Short mmCIF file of C-alpha atoms in Angstrom, two decimals:
data_model
loop_
_atom_site.label_atom_id
_atom_site.label_comp_id
_atom_site.label_asym_id
_atom_site.label_seq_id
_atom_site.Cartn_x
_atom_site.Cartn_y
_atom_site.Cartn_z
CA MET N 18 -27.28 34.83 -4.52
CA THR N 19 -27.64 31.20 -3.41
CA MET N 20 -27.58 30.25 0.25
CA PRO N 21 -24.78 27.95 1.41
CA TYR N 22 -25.71 24.58 2.33
CA TYR N 23 -26.04 23.96 6.11
CA ALA N 24 -26.96 21.12 8.30
CA SER N 25 -27.21 20.90 12.22
CA ALA N 26 -24.52 19.14 13.89
CA GLU N 27 -27.24 16.91 15.36
CA GLN N 28 -28.27 15.96 11.66
CA VAL N 29 -24.85 15.42 10.54
CA MET N 30 -23.99 12.80 13.58
CA ARG N 31 -27.43 11.17 12.85
CA ASP N 32 -26.61 10.74 9.24
CA ARG N 33 -23.15 9.22 9.90
CA SER N 34 -24.60 6.87 12.61
CA GLU N 35 -27.05 5.57 10.18
CA TYR N 36 -24.46 5.18 7.49
CA ALA N 37 -22.12 3.19 9.60
CA ARG N 38 -24.81 1.07 11.09
CA LYS N 39 -25.98 0.07 7.56
CA GLY N 40 -22.38 -0.77 6.67
CA ILE N 41 -22.15 -2.92 9.65
CA SER N 42 -25.42 -4.71 9.23
CA ARG N 43 -24.45 -6.08 6.28
CA GLY N 44 -21.49 -7.98 7.86
CA ARG N 45 -22.02 -11.63 9.29
CA SER N 46 -21.94 -11.86 13.01
CA VAL N 47 -18.95 -12.42 15.66
CA ALA N 48 -19.35 -13.91 19.04
CA VAL N 49 -16.83 -13.87 21.85
CA LEU N 50 -17.53 -15.93 24.79
CA THR N 51 -15.78 -16.51 28.07
CA TYR N 52 -15.21 -20.25 28.90
CA ALA N 53 -13.34 -22.09 31.93
CA ASP N 54 -9.84 -21.93 30.61
CA GLY N 55 -10.05 -18.66 28.79
CA VAL N 56 -12.05 -16.67 26.01
CA LEU N 57 -13.35 -18.13 22.88
CA LEU N 58 -13.66 -16.00 19.55
CA ILE N 59 -16.00 -17.37 16.79
CA ALA N 60 -16.68 -15.73 13.46
CA GLU N 61 -18.89 -16.79 10.52
CA ASN N 62 -15.96 -16.33 7.90
CA PRO N 63 -15.78 -18.70 4.67
CA SER N 64 -12.44 -16.88 3.77
CA SER N 65 -9.29 -18.65 4.80
CA THR N 66 -7.20 -15.83 4.44
CA LEU N 67 -9.21 -12.55 5.23
CA HIS N 68 -9.34 -12.95 9.27
CA LYS N 69 -11.76 -11.47 11.49
CA ILE N 70 -10.15 -12.54 14.52
CA GLY N 71 -6.60 -11.86 15.28
CA GLU N 72 -3.86 -11.46 18.11
CA ILE N 73 -2.98 -8.04 19.49
CA TYR N 74 -0.31 -9.29 22.25
CA ASP N 75 0.37 -12.06 24.61
CA ARG N 76 -2.74 -12.46 26.17
CA ILE N 77 -4.95 -10.12 24.16
CA GLY N 78 -7.09 -10.75 21.29
CA PHE N 79 -8.87 -8.94 18.68
CA ALA N 80 -12.32 -9.77 16.60
CA ALA N 81 -14.18 -7.30 14.31
CA VAL N 82 -17.11 -6.92 11.88
CA GLY N 83 -17.76 -4.53 9.06
CA ARG N 84 -15.38 -3.04 6.25
CA TYR N 85 -12.38 -5.41 6.13
CA SER N 86 -9.71 -2.71 5.28
CA GLU N 87 -10.88 -0.46 7.90
CA PHE N 88 -10.64 -2.85 10.94
CA GLU N 89 -7.69 -4.33 9.52
CA SER N 90 -5.77 -1.24 9.73
CA LEU N 91 -7.13 -0.84 13.28
CA ARG N 92 -5.74 -4.25 14.02
CA VAL N 93 -2.31 -3.34 12.61
CA ALA N 94 -2.37 -0.27 14.65
CA GLY N 95 -3.08 -2.01 17.88
CA VAL N 96 -0.43 -4.29 17.31
CA ARG N 97 2.30 -1.48 16.85
CA LEU N 98 1.04 0.21 20.06
CA ALA N 99 1.07 -2.88 22.19
CA ASP N 100 4.75 -3.71 20.77
CA VAL N 101 5.90 -0.11 21.10
CA ARG N 102 4.50 0.21 25.00
CA GLY N 103 5.53 -3.34 25.88
CA TYR N 104 9.28 -2.63 24.70
CA SER N 105 9.29 0.95 26.09
CA TYR N 106 7.89 0.09 29.51
CA ASN N 107 7.04 -3.01 30.43
CA ARG N 108 5.06 -6.33 28.96
CA ARG N 109 2.61 -6.24 31.87
CA ASP N 110 1.75 -2.59 31.10
CA VAL N 111 0.01 -3.79 27.71
CA THR N 112 -3.73 -4.41 28.76
CA GLY N 113 -6.87 -4.75 27.13
CA ARG N 114 -8.00 -1.59 28.58
CA VAL N 115 -5.15 0.31 27.17
CA ILE N 116 -5.99 -0.97 23.71
CA ALA N 117 -9.39 -0.42 23.87
CA ASN N 118 -9.06 3.25 25.04
CA ALA N 119 -6.60 3.94 22.20
CA TYR N 120 -9.11 2.40 19.55
CA ALA N 121 -12.04 4.38 21.18
CA GLN N 122 -10.00 7.82 20.95
CA THR N 123 -9.04 7.06 17.33
CA LEU N 124 -12.87 6.03 16.24
CA GLY N 125 -14.21 8.77 17.97
CA ALA N 126 -11.87 11.29 16.23
CA ILE N 127 -12.63 9.78 12.71
CA PHE N 128 -16.45 9.91 13.37
CA THR N 129 -16.41 13.43 14.56
CA GLU N 130 -13.73 14.86 12.38
CA GLN N 131 -14.23 13.13 9.04
CA MET N 132 -16.79 13.09 6.41
CA LYS N 133 -17.13 9.22 6.46
CA PRO N 134 -17.06 7.33 9.82
CA TYR N 135 -15.48 3.68 9.95
CA GLU N 136 -18.03 0.97 9.22
CA VAL N 137 -16.50 -1.17 12.16
CA GLU N 138 -17.26 -2.78 15.19
CA LEU N 139 -14.62 -4.33 17.45
CA CYS N 140 -14.18 -6.45 20.40
CA VAL N 141 -10.76 -6.41 22.61
CA ALA N 142 -10.35 -9.38 24.62
CA GLU N 143 -7.89 -9.79 27.48
CA VAL N 144 -7.59 -13.11 29.28
CA GLY N 145 -6.71 -13.04 33.09
CA GLU N 146 -4.98 -15.66 35.43
CA THR N 147 -8.42 -16.61 36.76
CA PRO N 148 -11.88 -16.31 35.10
CA GLU N 149 -12.81 -13.18 37.21
CA GLN N 150 -9.82 -11.38 35.58
CA ASP N 151 -11.04 -11.89 31.89
CA GLN N 152 -12.07 -8.60 30.31
CA LEU N 153 -14.26 -8.17 27.22
CA TYR N 154 -14.43 -4.63 25.80
CA ARG N 155 -16.81 -3.72 22.68
CA LEU N 156 -16.32 -0.74 20.73
CA THR N 157 -18.72 1.00 18.51
CA PHE N 158 -18.10 3.14 15.22
CA ASP N 159 -18.39 6.23 17.17
CA GLY N 160 -15.80 5.45 19.61
CA SER N 161 -18.06 4.45 22.49
CA VAL N 162 -16.37 1.83 24.83
CA VAL N 163 -18.18 -0.99 27.06
CA ASP N 164 -16.98 -3.41 29.32
CA GLU N 165 -19.08 -6.56 28.84
CA PRO N 166 -19.64 -9.46 30.94
CA ASP N 167 -19.61 -13.31 29.79
CA PHE N 168 -20.17 -12.55 26.20
CA VAL N 169 -19.96 -9.96 23.19
CA VAL N 170 -22.02 -10.28 19.79
CA MET N 171 -21.26 -7.94 17.02
CA GLY N 172 -22.64 -7.48 13.33
CA GLY N 173 -25.82 -7.36 11.44
CA GLN N 174 -27.86 -9.89 13.60
CA ALA N 175 -26.34 -9.04 17.01
CA GLU N 176 -29.92 -8.82 18.78
CA SER N 177 -30.93 -12.24 17.70
CA VAL N 178 -27.50 -13.84 18.60
CA THR N 179 -27.61 -12.11 21.89
CA SER N 180 -31.19 -13.42 22.75
CA HIS N 181 -29.96 -17.04 21.84
CA LEU N 182 -26.67 -16.76 23.95
CA ARG N 183 -28.80 -15.46 27.02
CA GLU N 184 -30.85 -18.57 27.07
CA ASN N 185 -28.05 -21.01 26.61
CA PHE N 186 -24.93 -19.60 27.92
CA HIS N 187 -23.77 -20.12 31.51
CA ALA N 188 -20.40 -19.33 33.19
CA GLY N 189 -17.51 -22.13 33.57
CA MET N 190 -18.56 -24.25 30.45
CA GLY N 191 -15.85 -26.36 28.87
CA LEU N 192 -14.34 -25.34 25.32
CA ALA N 193 -16.54 -27.91 23.64
CA ASP N 194 -19.80 -26.72 25.19
CA ALA N 195 -19.07 -23.07 24.78
CA LEU N 196 -18.20 -23.54 21.08
CA LYS N 197 -21.45 -25.35 20.53
CA VAL N 198 -23.43 -22.60 21.96
CA GLY N 199 -21.90 -20.04 20.24
CA VAL N 200 -22.09 -21.89 16.79
CA ASP N 201 -25.55 -22.70 17.36
CA ALA N 202 -26.40 -18.99 18.08
CA LEU N 203 -24.61 -17.75 14.86
CA SER N 204 -26.32 -20.46 12.87
CA ALA N 205 -29.85 -19.61 13.68
CA VAL N 206 -29.29 -16.39 12.00
CA SER N 207 -26.91 -17.00 9.46
CA PRO N 208 -27.98 -16.60 5.60
CA ALA N 209 -25.91 -19.82 4.90
CA THR N 210 -28.17 -21.83 6.98
CA SER N 211 -31.76 -20.16 6.12
CA GLY N 212 -32.87 -22.84 3.94
CA ALA N 213 -32.34 -25.44 6.79
CA GLY N 214 -35.97 -26.33 6.74
CA ASN N 215 -36.10 -27.16 2.92
CA GLY N 216 -33.21 -29.66 3.41
CA GLY N 217 -30.39 -27.25 3.69
CA PRO N 218 -27.69 -27.35 6.36
CA GLY N 219 -29.11 -26.43 9.81
CA ARG N 220 -25.59 -25.65 11.40
CA LEU N 221 -22.46 -23.83 10.23
CA ASP N 222 -19.60 -26.15 9.59
CA ALA N 223 -15.91 -25.99 10.08
CA GLN N 224 -15.21 -24.38 6.45
CA GLN N 225 -17.60 -21.53 7.31
CA LEU N 226 -15.90 -20.72 10.75
CA GLU N 227 -13.21 -19.07 12.15
CA VAL N 228 -12.54 -20.06 15.60
CA ALA N 229 -9.68 -18.96 18.04
CA VAL N 230 -8.98 -19.11 21.65
CA LEU N 231 -7.10 -17.11 24.51
CA ASP N 232 -6.08 -20.02 26.59
CA ARG N 233 -5.06 -18.92 30.06
CA ARG N 234 -3.10 -22.34 30.63
CA ARG N 235 -0.32 -21.26 27.90
CA PRO N 236 2.73 -19.84 29.77
CA LYS N 237 3.30 -16.84 27.29
CA ARG N 238 1.29 -16.32 24.18
CA ALA N 239 -2.54 -17.35 24.92
CA PHE N 240 -3.76 -16.83 21.44
CA ARG N 241 -4.41 -20.07 19.18
CA ARG N 242 -6.34 -20.79 16.15
CA ILE N 243 -8.55 -23.85 16.17
CA VAL N 244 -8.22 -25.38 12.91
CA GLY N 245 -8.54 -28.51 10.95
CA ALA N 246 -8.79 -31.86 12.86
CA ALA N 247 -9.27 -30.02 16.18
CA LEU N 248 -12.03 -28.15 15.14
CA HIS N 249 -13.81 -30.96 13.60
CA THR N 250 -13.38 -32.91 16.79
CA LEU N 251 -14.91 -29.76 19.11
CA LEU N 252 -17.76 -29.42 16.40
CA GLY N 253 -18.52 -33.13 16.63
CA ASP N 254 -18.97 -33.36 13.06
CA GLY N 255 -17.10 -36.80 12.78
CA GLU N 256 -14.58 -35.46 10.55
CA THR N 257 -10.83 -35.77 11.59
CA GLY N 258 -9.00 -34.98 8.43
CA PRO N 259 -7.15 -37.71 6.20
CA ALA N 260 -5.06 -40.30 8.07
CA PRO N 261 -1.28 -40.11 7.90
CA SER N 262 0.16 -42.31 5.26
CA PRO N 263 2.31 -45.30 6.90
CA ALA N 264 5.44 -44.27 4.93
CA HIS N 265 5.24 -40.67 6.60
CA THR N 266 4.50 -41.41 10.36
CA HIS N 267 7.31 -39.41 11.61
CA THR N 268 6.22 -35.98 13.19
CA PRO N 269 8.95 -33.31 12.60
CA SER N 270 10.19 -31.58 15.63
CA HIS N 271 9.14 -28.18 14.46
CA PRO N 272 6.41 -27.58 12.30
CA ALA N 273 6.98 -26.03 8.74
CA PRO N 274 6.68 -22.21 8.66
CA GLY N 275 2.92 -21.19 8.17
CA THR N 276 1.62 -24.50 9.74
CA PRO N 277 -1.55 -23.39 11.91
CA ALA N 278 -1.03 -24.40 15.54
CA GLY N 279 -4.38 -25.77 16.34
CA LEU N 280 -5.14 -26.16 19.91
CA GLY N 281 -1.48 -27.27 20.84
CA ASP N 282 -0.20 -28.77 24.42
CA PRO N 283 -0.77 -26.08 27.03
CA ALA N 284 2.42 -27.33 28.60
CA ALA N 285 4.57 -26.99 25.52
CA PRO N 286 7.13 -24.00 25.21
CA ASP N 287 6.17 -21.47 22.90
CA THR N 288 8.89 -21.35 20.15
CA ALA N 289 7.32 -18.70 17.87
CA GLY N 290 10.24 -16.56 18.33
CA GLY N 291 12.92 -19.22 17.68
CA ALA N 292 13.46 -22.94 18.49
CA ALA N 293 13.72 -23.84 22.12
CA HIS N 294 17.14 -24.57 23.80
CA THR N 295 18.47 -27.92 23.10
CA GLY N 296 22.02 -27.75 24.20
CA GLU N 297 23.55 -28.24 20.66
CA ALA N 298 26.16 -25.98 19.63
CA HIS N 299 25.30 -22.93 17.31
CA PRO N 300 25.61 -24.21 13.61
CA GLN N 301 27.80 -21.30 12.53
CA THR N 302 29.75 -20.13 15.64
CA GLY N 303 30.09 -23.83 17.35
CA ASP N 304 29.15 -21.97 20.56
CA ASP N 305 26.69 -23.33 22.99
CA PRO N 306 23.74 -21.17 23.20
CA GLY N 307 23.59 -21.37 27.03
CA ASP N 308 27.26 -20.08 27.31
#
């Protein structure tokens, strides 16, 4: 008679933790920093379509490392939770702490009940009305949640990046300074810059980075991606993109669908849900929108 396989609960949890850590360590690092006007999210990500950084709600952002399919499903679930809660109660009831607690419960249940844990590490960031109200929540694969001050680093080389940030980060930095500090910290441990001493690039460039901000100056949706010429300007690499043709100098009043917003004007109205009120008659009914 063969004896049934047995492993203690302690051994099972230890094996699951080791498995998840190995998966996360293969991912490239992500840094989330506070700056004078909000929260800056930086990821080493050469892909232009598979994002590590995203928006959860009006003033809440999301960053992750690990297995893409797993943290993307969590991001979508967070968006749905925020939408339902904001619609059912009030938009002010959707906070970073609520989203972080929901993620912690989900990750904890998966870690203890399923054979394979999620190989992910998350950060939920909320920008407040003042720098003192900014919140950064770090969540690990086992459902642990920690409220971090100033910055959060995740990924395979998190300890080295954190050490670099401790030496160079200080509260109240401007956006350009915070971006420089964050990119330098990620570049110091990136495999893409490992050959800097042999003539290779010593710093990650715009094509290797995914950058976004939660800008407290925006009236509604604080999340904006920094792309194109705006990112080149902040990085100070001297590239500003191709100059517009003299025959096409007219700027449309509304960008084409899917056009990245870049930094944008903080005082401009957010027209993501539709065009701003112009006083013109409705094209089909002939009624003024304000009536």
